[in-house]
GROMACS .gro file of C-alpha atoms in nm:
model
  308
    1MET     CA    1  20.937   5.452   8.504
    2LEU     CA    2  21.284   5.550   8.644
    3PHE     CA    3  21.146   5.529   9.004
    4PHE     CA    4  20.977   5.172   8.947
    5VAL     CA    5  21.349   5.077   8.798
    6MET     CA    6  21.525   5.167   9.057
    7VAL     CA    7  21.235   4.940   9.372
    8VAL     CA    8  21.298   4.695   9.169
    9ALA     CA    9  21.681   4.737   9.203
   10PHE     CA   10  21.787   4.818   9.526
   11THR     CA   11  21.517   4.515   9.641
   12ALA     CA   12  21.673   4.296   9.421
   13VAL     CA   13  22.041   4.450   9.643
   14ASN     CA   14  21.877   4.433  10.001
   15PRO     CA   15  21.502   4.320  10.016
   16ARG     CA   16  21.446   4.548  10.335
   17PHE     CA   17  21.379   4.783  10.079
   18PHE     CA   18  21.098   4.700   9.968
   19SER     CA   19  20.959   4.675  10.357
   20VAL     CA   20  20.632   4.939  10.476
   21ARG     CA   21  20.893   5.044  10.743
   22ALA     CA   22  21.168   5.162  10.450
   23MET     CA   23  20.870   5.309  10.253
   24ALA     CA   24  20.790   5.476  10.606
   25ASN     CA   25  21.180   5.618  10.608
   26VAL     CA   26  21.168   5.708  10.259
   27LEU     CA   27  20.815   5.906  10.324
   28GLN     CA   28  20.982   6.064  10.584
   29ASP     CA   29  21.287   6.236  10.458
   30PHE     CA   30  21.090   6.272  10.091
   31SER     CA   31  20.801   6.551  10.359
   32PRO     CA   32  21.152   6.789  10.349
   33VAL     CA   33  21.225   6.784  10.038
   34VAL     CA   34  20.954   6.829   9.872
   35LEU     CA   35  20.863   7.107  10.047
   36MET     CA   36  21.187   7.284   9.949
   37ALA     CA   37  21.130   7.181   9.564
   38ILE     CA   38  20.784   7.309   9.525
   39GLY     CA   39  20.847   7.665   9.697
   40GLN     CA   40  21.238   7.567   9.445
   41THR     CA   41  20.938   7.542   9.171
   42PHE     CA   42  20.815   7.889   9.221
   43VAL     CA   43  21.113   7.978   9.189
   44ILE     CA   44  21.288   7.814   8.936
   45ALA     CA   45  20.926   7.893   8.701
   46SER     CA   46  21.009   8.232   8.735
   47ARG     CA   47  21.349   8.268   8.594
   48GLY     CA   48  21.523   8.240   8.928
   49ILE     CA   49  21.669   8.047   9.192
   50ASP     CA   50  21.689   8.005   9.616
   51LEU     CA   51  21.977   7.873   9.727
   52SER     CA   52  21.878   7.968  10.061
   53VAL     CA   53  21.604   7.745  10.096
   54GLY     CA   54  21.865   7.450  10.359
   55SER     CA   55  21.959   7.701  10.593
   56VAL     CA   56  21.604   7.842  10.629
   57LEU     CA   57  21.523   7.488  10.714
   58GLY     CA   58  21.811   7.418  10.964
   59LEU     CA   59  21.697   7.820  11.124
   60SER     CA   60  21.361   7.746  11.124
   61GLY     CA   61  21.392   7.384  11.278
   62VAL     CA   62  21.714   7.555  11.524
   63SER     CA   63  21.416   7.826  11.621
   64MET     CA   64  21.150   7.591  11.647
   65ALA     CA   65  21.340   7.400  11.958
   66LEU     CA   66  21.489   7.698  12.085
   67THR     CA   67  21.153   7.878  12.152
   68ILE     CA   68  20.948   7.571  12.278
   69ARG     CA   69  21.247   7.469  12.543
   70ALA     CA   70  21.170   7.848  12.668
   71ALA     CA   71  20.793   7.789  12.672
   72ASN     CA   72  20.836   7.407  12.822
   73SER     CA   73  21.088   7.557  13.017
   74VAL     CA   74  20.834   7.801  13.252
   75GLY     CA   75  20.551   7.555  13.200
   76VAL     CA   76  20.324   7.652  12.880
   77ASP     CA   77  20.144   7.340  12.829
   78PRO     CA   78  20.290   7.132  12.549
   79TRP     CA   79  20.038   7.196  12.269
   80VAL     CA   80  20.048   7.589  12.344
   81ALA     CA   81  20.428   7.555  12.375
   82ILE     CA   82  20.433   7.407  12.008
   83ALA     CA   83  20.187   7.642  11.880
   84LEU     CA   84  20.432   7.969  11.929
   85GLY     CA   85  20.750   7.736  11.833
   86MET     CA   86  20.585   7.723  11.484
   87SER     CA   87  20.504   8.050  11.465
   88ALA     CA   88  20.865   8.114  11.505
   89ALA     CA   89  20.932   7.892  11.233
   90MET     CA   90  20.697   8.109  11.003
   91GLY     CA   91  20.813   8.366  11.161
   92VAL     CA   92  21.181   8.256  10.987
   93GLY     CA   93  21.056   8.139  10.643
   94VAL     CA   94  20.860   8.515  10.617
   95VAL     CA   95  21.160   8.724  10.711
   96VAL     CA   96  21.410   8.551  10.462
   97GLY     CA   97  21.209   8.495  10.170
   98LEU     CA   98  21.096   8.864  10.206
   99ILE     CA   99  21.456   8.967  10.275
  100ASN     CA  100  21.514   8.782   9.908
  101GLY     CA  101  21.253   8.890   9.730
  102LEU     CA  102  21.344   9.251   9.854
  103LEU     CA  103  21.714   9.193   9.736
  104ILE     CA  104  21.637   9.038   9.431
  105THR     CA  105  21.321   9.361   9.259
  106TYR     CA  106  21.361   9.645   9.475
  107PHE     CA  107  21.814   9.622   9.504
  108ARG     CA  108  21.818   9.473   9.144
  109LEU     CA  109  22.062   9.173   9.263
  110VAL     CA  110  22.075   8.885   9.105
  111PRO     CA  111  21.835   8.618   9.258
  112PHE     CA  112  22.207   8.381   9.273
  113VAL     CA  113  22.411   8.664   9.449
  114ALA     CA  114  22.074   8.766   9.619
  115THR     CA  115  22.002   8.398   9.803
  116LEU     CA  116  22.394   8.273   9.806
  117ALA     CA  117  22.418   8.585  10.059
  118THR     CA  118  22.135   8.489  10.306
  119MET     CA  119  22.158   8.112  10.288
  120GLY     CA  120  22.547   8.228  10.440
  121ALA     CA  121  22.331   8.490  10.688
  122ALA     CA  122  22.099   8.221  10.782
  123ALA     CA  123  22.333   7.937  10.824
  124GLY     CA  124  22.545   8.179  11.052
  125MET     CA  125  22.246   8.289  11.267
  126SER     CA  126  22.228   7.920  11.321
  127LEU     CA  127  22.539   7.805  11.467
  128VAL     CA  128  22.507   8.161  11.647
  129LEU     CA  129  22.240   8.066  11.877
  130THR     CA  130  22.317   7.748  11.927
  131GLY     CA  131  22.701   7.718  11.962
  132GLY     CA  132  22.662   7.443  11.673
  133THR     CA  133  22.523   7.226  11.914
  134GLN     CA  134  22.183   7.015  11.919
  135ILE     CA  135  21.894   7.257  12.053
  136ALA     CA  136  21.666   6.953  12.316
  137GLY     CA  137  21.422   6.977  12.590
  138ALA     CA  138  21.048   6.919  12.348
  139PRO     CA  139  20.823   6.753  12.531
  140LYS     CA  140  20.703   6.330  12.426
  141GLU     CA  141  20.456   6.511  12.244
  142VAL     CA  142  20.683   6.645  11.967
  143ILE     CA  143  20.795   6.308  11.901
  144LEU     CA  144  20.417   6.139  11.922
  145LEU     CA  145  20.323   6.397  11.673
  146GLY     CA  146  20.617   6.388  11.407
  147ASN     CA  147  20.628   5.959  11.472
  148ALA     CA  148  20.330   5.789  11.529
  149THR     CA  149  20.240   5.592  11.201
  150TYR     CA  150  19.896   5.558  11.043
  151PHE     CA  151  19.876   5.315  10.855
  152GLY     CA  152  20.201   5.145  10.884
  153ALA     CA  153  20.342   5.460  10.677
  154LEU     CA  154  20.186   5.778  10.709
  155THR     CA  155  20.216   6.079  10.995
  156VAL     CA  156  20.043   6.304  11.043
  157PRO     CA  157  20.392   6.561  10.895
  158VAL     CA  158  20.339   6.303  10.593
  159VAL     CA  159  20.024   6.408  10.576
  160VAL     CA  160  20.052   6.723  10.545
  161VAL     CA  161  20.276   6.782  10.267
  162PHE     CA  162  20.002   6.577  10.055
  163LEU     CA  163  19.795   6.861  10.099
  164ALA     CA  164  20.044   7.107  10.018
  165ILE     CA  165  20.166   6.962   9.743
  166LEU     CA  166  19.773   6.929   9.623
  167VAL     CA  167  19.733   7.296   9.700
  168SER     CA  168  19.992   7.420   9.488
  169TRP     CA  169  19.965   7.196   9.200
  170ALA     CA  170  19.635   7.420   9.179
  171PHE     CA  171  19.753   7.704   9.282
  172LEU     CA  172  20.139   7.665   8.948
  173SER     CA  173  19.907   7.466   8.761
  174ARG     CA  174  19.521   7.573   8.743
  175ALA     CA  175  19.504   7.931   8.892
  176ARG     CA  176  19.628   8.310   8.749
  177PHE     CA  177  19.906   8.308   9.052
  178GLY     CA  178  20.063   8.016   8.814
  179ARG     CA  179  20.012   8.154   8.431
  180TRP     CA  180  20.168   8.503   8.559
  181THR     CA  181  20.431   8.267   8.729
  182TYR     CA  182  20.514   8.112   8.397
  183ALA     CA  183  20.417   8.465   8.208
  184ILE     CA  184  20.726   8.610   8.402
  185GLY     CA  185  21.028   8.333   8.305
  186SER     CA  186  20.933   8.364   7.992
  187ASN     CA  187  20.993   8.672   7.901
  188PRO     CA  188  20.961   8.931   8.210
  189PHE     CA  189  20.946   9.203   7.995
  190ALA     CA  190  20.670   9.083   7.772
  191ALA     CA  191  20.532   9.014   8.166
  192ARG     CA  192  20.556   9.370   8.298
  193GLY     CA  193  20.407   9.499   7.962
  194ALA     CA  194  20.065   9.276   7.980
  195GLY     CA  195  20.033   9.409   8.289
  196ILE     CA  196  20.127   9.194   8.564
  197ALA     CA  197  20.319   9.363   8.880
  198VAL     CA  198  20.603   9.217   8.797
  199GLU     CA  199  20.815   9.289   9.088
  200ARG     CA  200  20.529   9.231   9.322
  201HIS     CA  201  20.479   8.868   9.226
  202LEU     CA  202  20.828   8.807   9.264
  203VAL     CA  203  20.793   8.887   9.650
  204LYS     CA  204  20.497   8.684   9.665
  205ILE     CA  205  20.723   8.368   9.499
  206TYR     CA  206  21.061   8.431   9.694
  207LEU     CA  207  20.749   8.424  10.077
  208ILE     CA  208  20.676   8.111   9.896
  209SER     CA  209  20.930   7.925   9.898
  210GLY     CA  210  21.087   8.041  10.217
  211VAL     CA  211  20.770   7.990  10.377
  212LEU     CA  212  20.761   7.611  10.216
  213SER     CA  213  21.157   7.580  10.352
  214ALA     CA  214  21.054   7.662  10.741
  215LEU     CA  215  20.773   7.383  10.681
  216ALA     CA  216  21.019   7.179  10.639
  217GLY     CA  217  21.257   7.247  10.928
  218ALA     CA  218  20.983   7.235  11.137
  219PHE     CA  219  20.979   6.875  10.990
  220VAL     CA  220  21.249   6.722  11.081
  221TYR     CA  221  21.195   6.913  11.398
  222PHE     CA  222  20.957   6.698  11.499
  223ARG     CA  223  21.118   6.429  11.339
  224LEU     CA  224  21.341   6.391  11.536
  225GLY     CA  225  21.285   6.648  11.887
  226SER     CA  226  21.574   6.838  11.836
  227GLY     CA  227  21.655   7.140  11.628
  228SER     CA  228  22.046   7.068  11.492
  229PRO     CA  229  22.250   7.397  11.266
  230LEU     CA  230  22.333   7.158  11.014
  231SER     CA  231  21.971   6.958  10.956
  232GLY     CA  232  21.964   7.166  10.596
  233ARG     CA  233  22.283   7.169  10.528
  234GLY     CA  234  22.275   7.057  10.159
  235GLY     CA  235  21.950   7.056  10.142
  236GLU     CA  236  21.957   7.338   9.860
  237LEU     CA  237  22.119   7.045   9.607
  238SER     CA  238  21.786   6.823   9.731
  239ALA     CA  239  21.553   7.068   9.637
  240ILE     CA  240  21.788   7.160   9.262
  241ALA     CA  241  21.772   6.844   9.173
  242ALA     CA  242  21.422   6.737   9.256
  243ALA     CA  243  21.337   7.018   9.063
  244VAL     CA  244  21.550   6.945   8.776
  245ILE     CA  245  21.543   6.569   8.772
  246GLY     CA  246  21.132   6.639   8.730
  247GLY     CA  247  21.185   6.799   8.434
  248MET     CA  248  21.146   7.279   8.507
  249SER     CA  249  21.368   7.444   8.264
  250LEU     CA  250  21.676   7.655   8.529
  251GLN     CA  251  21.509   7.887   8.247
  252GLY     CA  252  21.274   7.961   8.299
  253GLY     CA  253  20.940   7.958   8.206
  254SER     CA  254  20.840   7.588   8.190
  255GLY     CA  255  20.807   7.235   8.377
  256LYS     CA  256  20.506   7.083   8.570
  257LEU     CA  257  20.522   7.038   8.961
  258THR     CA  258  20.411   6.665   8.923
  259GLY     CA  259  20.755   6.572   8.765
  260VAL     CA  260  20.921   6.780   9.066
  261VAL     CA  261  20.714   6.572   9.338
  262VAL     CA  262  20.850   6.187   9.156
  263GLY     CA  263  21.179   6.395   9.135
  264ALA     CA  264  21.166   6.429   9.468
  265LEU     CA  265  21.060   6.106   9.591
  266ILE     CA  266  21.324   5.956   9.302
  267THR     CA  267  21.622   6.140   9.516
  268THR     CA  268  21.518   6.051   9.863
  269ALA     CA  269  21.442   5.723   9.699
  270VAL     CA  270  21.788   5.695   9.591
  271LEU     CA  271  22.005   5.811   9.915
  272SER     CA  272  21.787   5.569  10.083
  273GLY     CA  273  21.894   5.307   9.843
  274LEU     CA  274  22.198   5.333   9.870
  275ILE     CA  275  22.322   5.359  10.245
  276LEU     CA  276  22.052   5.004  10.250
  277ILE     CA  277  22.286   4.868   9.963
  278GLY     CA  278  22.576   4.982  10.277
  279VAL     CA  279  22.722   5.236   9.978
  280GLN     CA  280  22.877   5.478  10.299
  281PRO     CA  281  22.686   5.857  10.399
  282ASN     CA  282  22.893   6.071  10.274
  283TRP     CA  283  22.876   5.985   9.870
  284GLN     CA  284  22.501   6.200   9.915
  285GLN     CA  285  22.624   6.492   9.799
  286ILE     CA  286  22.822   6.334   9.525
  287VAL     CA  287  22.510   6.119   9.402
  288VAL     CA  288  22.312   6.395   9.435
  289ALA     CA  289  22.547   6.635   9.222
  290ALA     CA  290  22.566   6.368   8.903
  291LEU     CA  291  22.183   6.320   8.908
  292ILE     CA  292  22.151   6.731   8.866
  293ALA     CA  293  22.383   6.706   8.593
  294VAL     CA  294  22.229   6.449   8.407
  295ALA     CA  295  21.898   6.556   8.456
  296VAL     CA  296  22.045   6.879   8.283
  297TRP     CA  297  22.225   6.695   8.017
  298ALA     CA  298  21.890   6.566   7.909
  299GLN     CA  299  21.697   6.854   7.951
  300GLY     CA  300  21.972   6.940   7.662
  301LEU     CA  301  21.890   6.698   7.390
  302SER     CA  302  21.512   6.767   7.513
  303LEU     CA  303  21.281   7.010   7.303
  304GLY     CA  304  21.227   7.198   7.639
  305GLY     CA  305  20.910   7.110   7.883
  306SER     CA  306  20.515   7.245   7.890
  307ARG     CA  307  20.316   7.339   8.161
  308SER     CA  308  20.136   7.080   8.403
   0.00000   0.00000   0.00000
């Protein structure tokens, strides 16, 4: 309901908001946010938090850009170069996700501290690799893959994102993996007593978050045709906002992925709408922070979420 109210309000101020082109831009912005938010959903459901998602997005995009540029410079087939770049991006997600999981489960760091450390390390590594500049040199196939539209609004990355949403929903709400995730978030001691390998499961959850954030970074690269160390700046805020607005309880153990998807759509639509009506981009993070505060306040007044 809130999303439709927003659409009506923004369209009343600027009719271009309801155009196919504007909706296509919203979907492009929505894709990386919802991927990070899905990973955040698994983490929050297990009573954790992942602050590294934005930095993983940036580092994976930079790694992909550097790999593709290097392969392209020596005459490697563009599609092979893209495959190598995707492998590099996914590798970043796996490594950071694994480090997060091990820091939390075996080194007993609280998730906030562990992921704060990897957030800073990944952001710093992006700057080291790039010198603070964008990495261009992508073949035309990258732009074609990331921006060719179908039915006026859909691109290949957007379609992949919808598939990722469907698979993640099935895992979280219909599979044993999701039941175990919610059980750990509700009561990790009881979950361990029920025979769930809590530490191993948590490592898998943070791996999922890392891989999905890396995929988001790859899709941002496809869209822009370059890798920037600043691409993921504020990404953790957007991902947490989408999860909380969508009804995920920060205390773990409850919430719906379907709500998180709507939360990501609301977040990106708000930011796009503000730009179209002339609000300065510098206000974006303030608006997102306000949305988080309102959503948490609303959760405090409710009786709590329920599983999808």
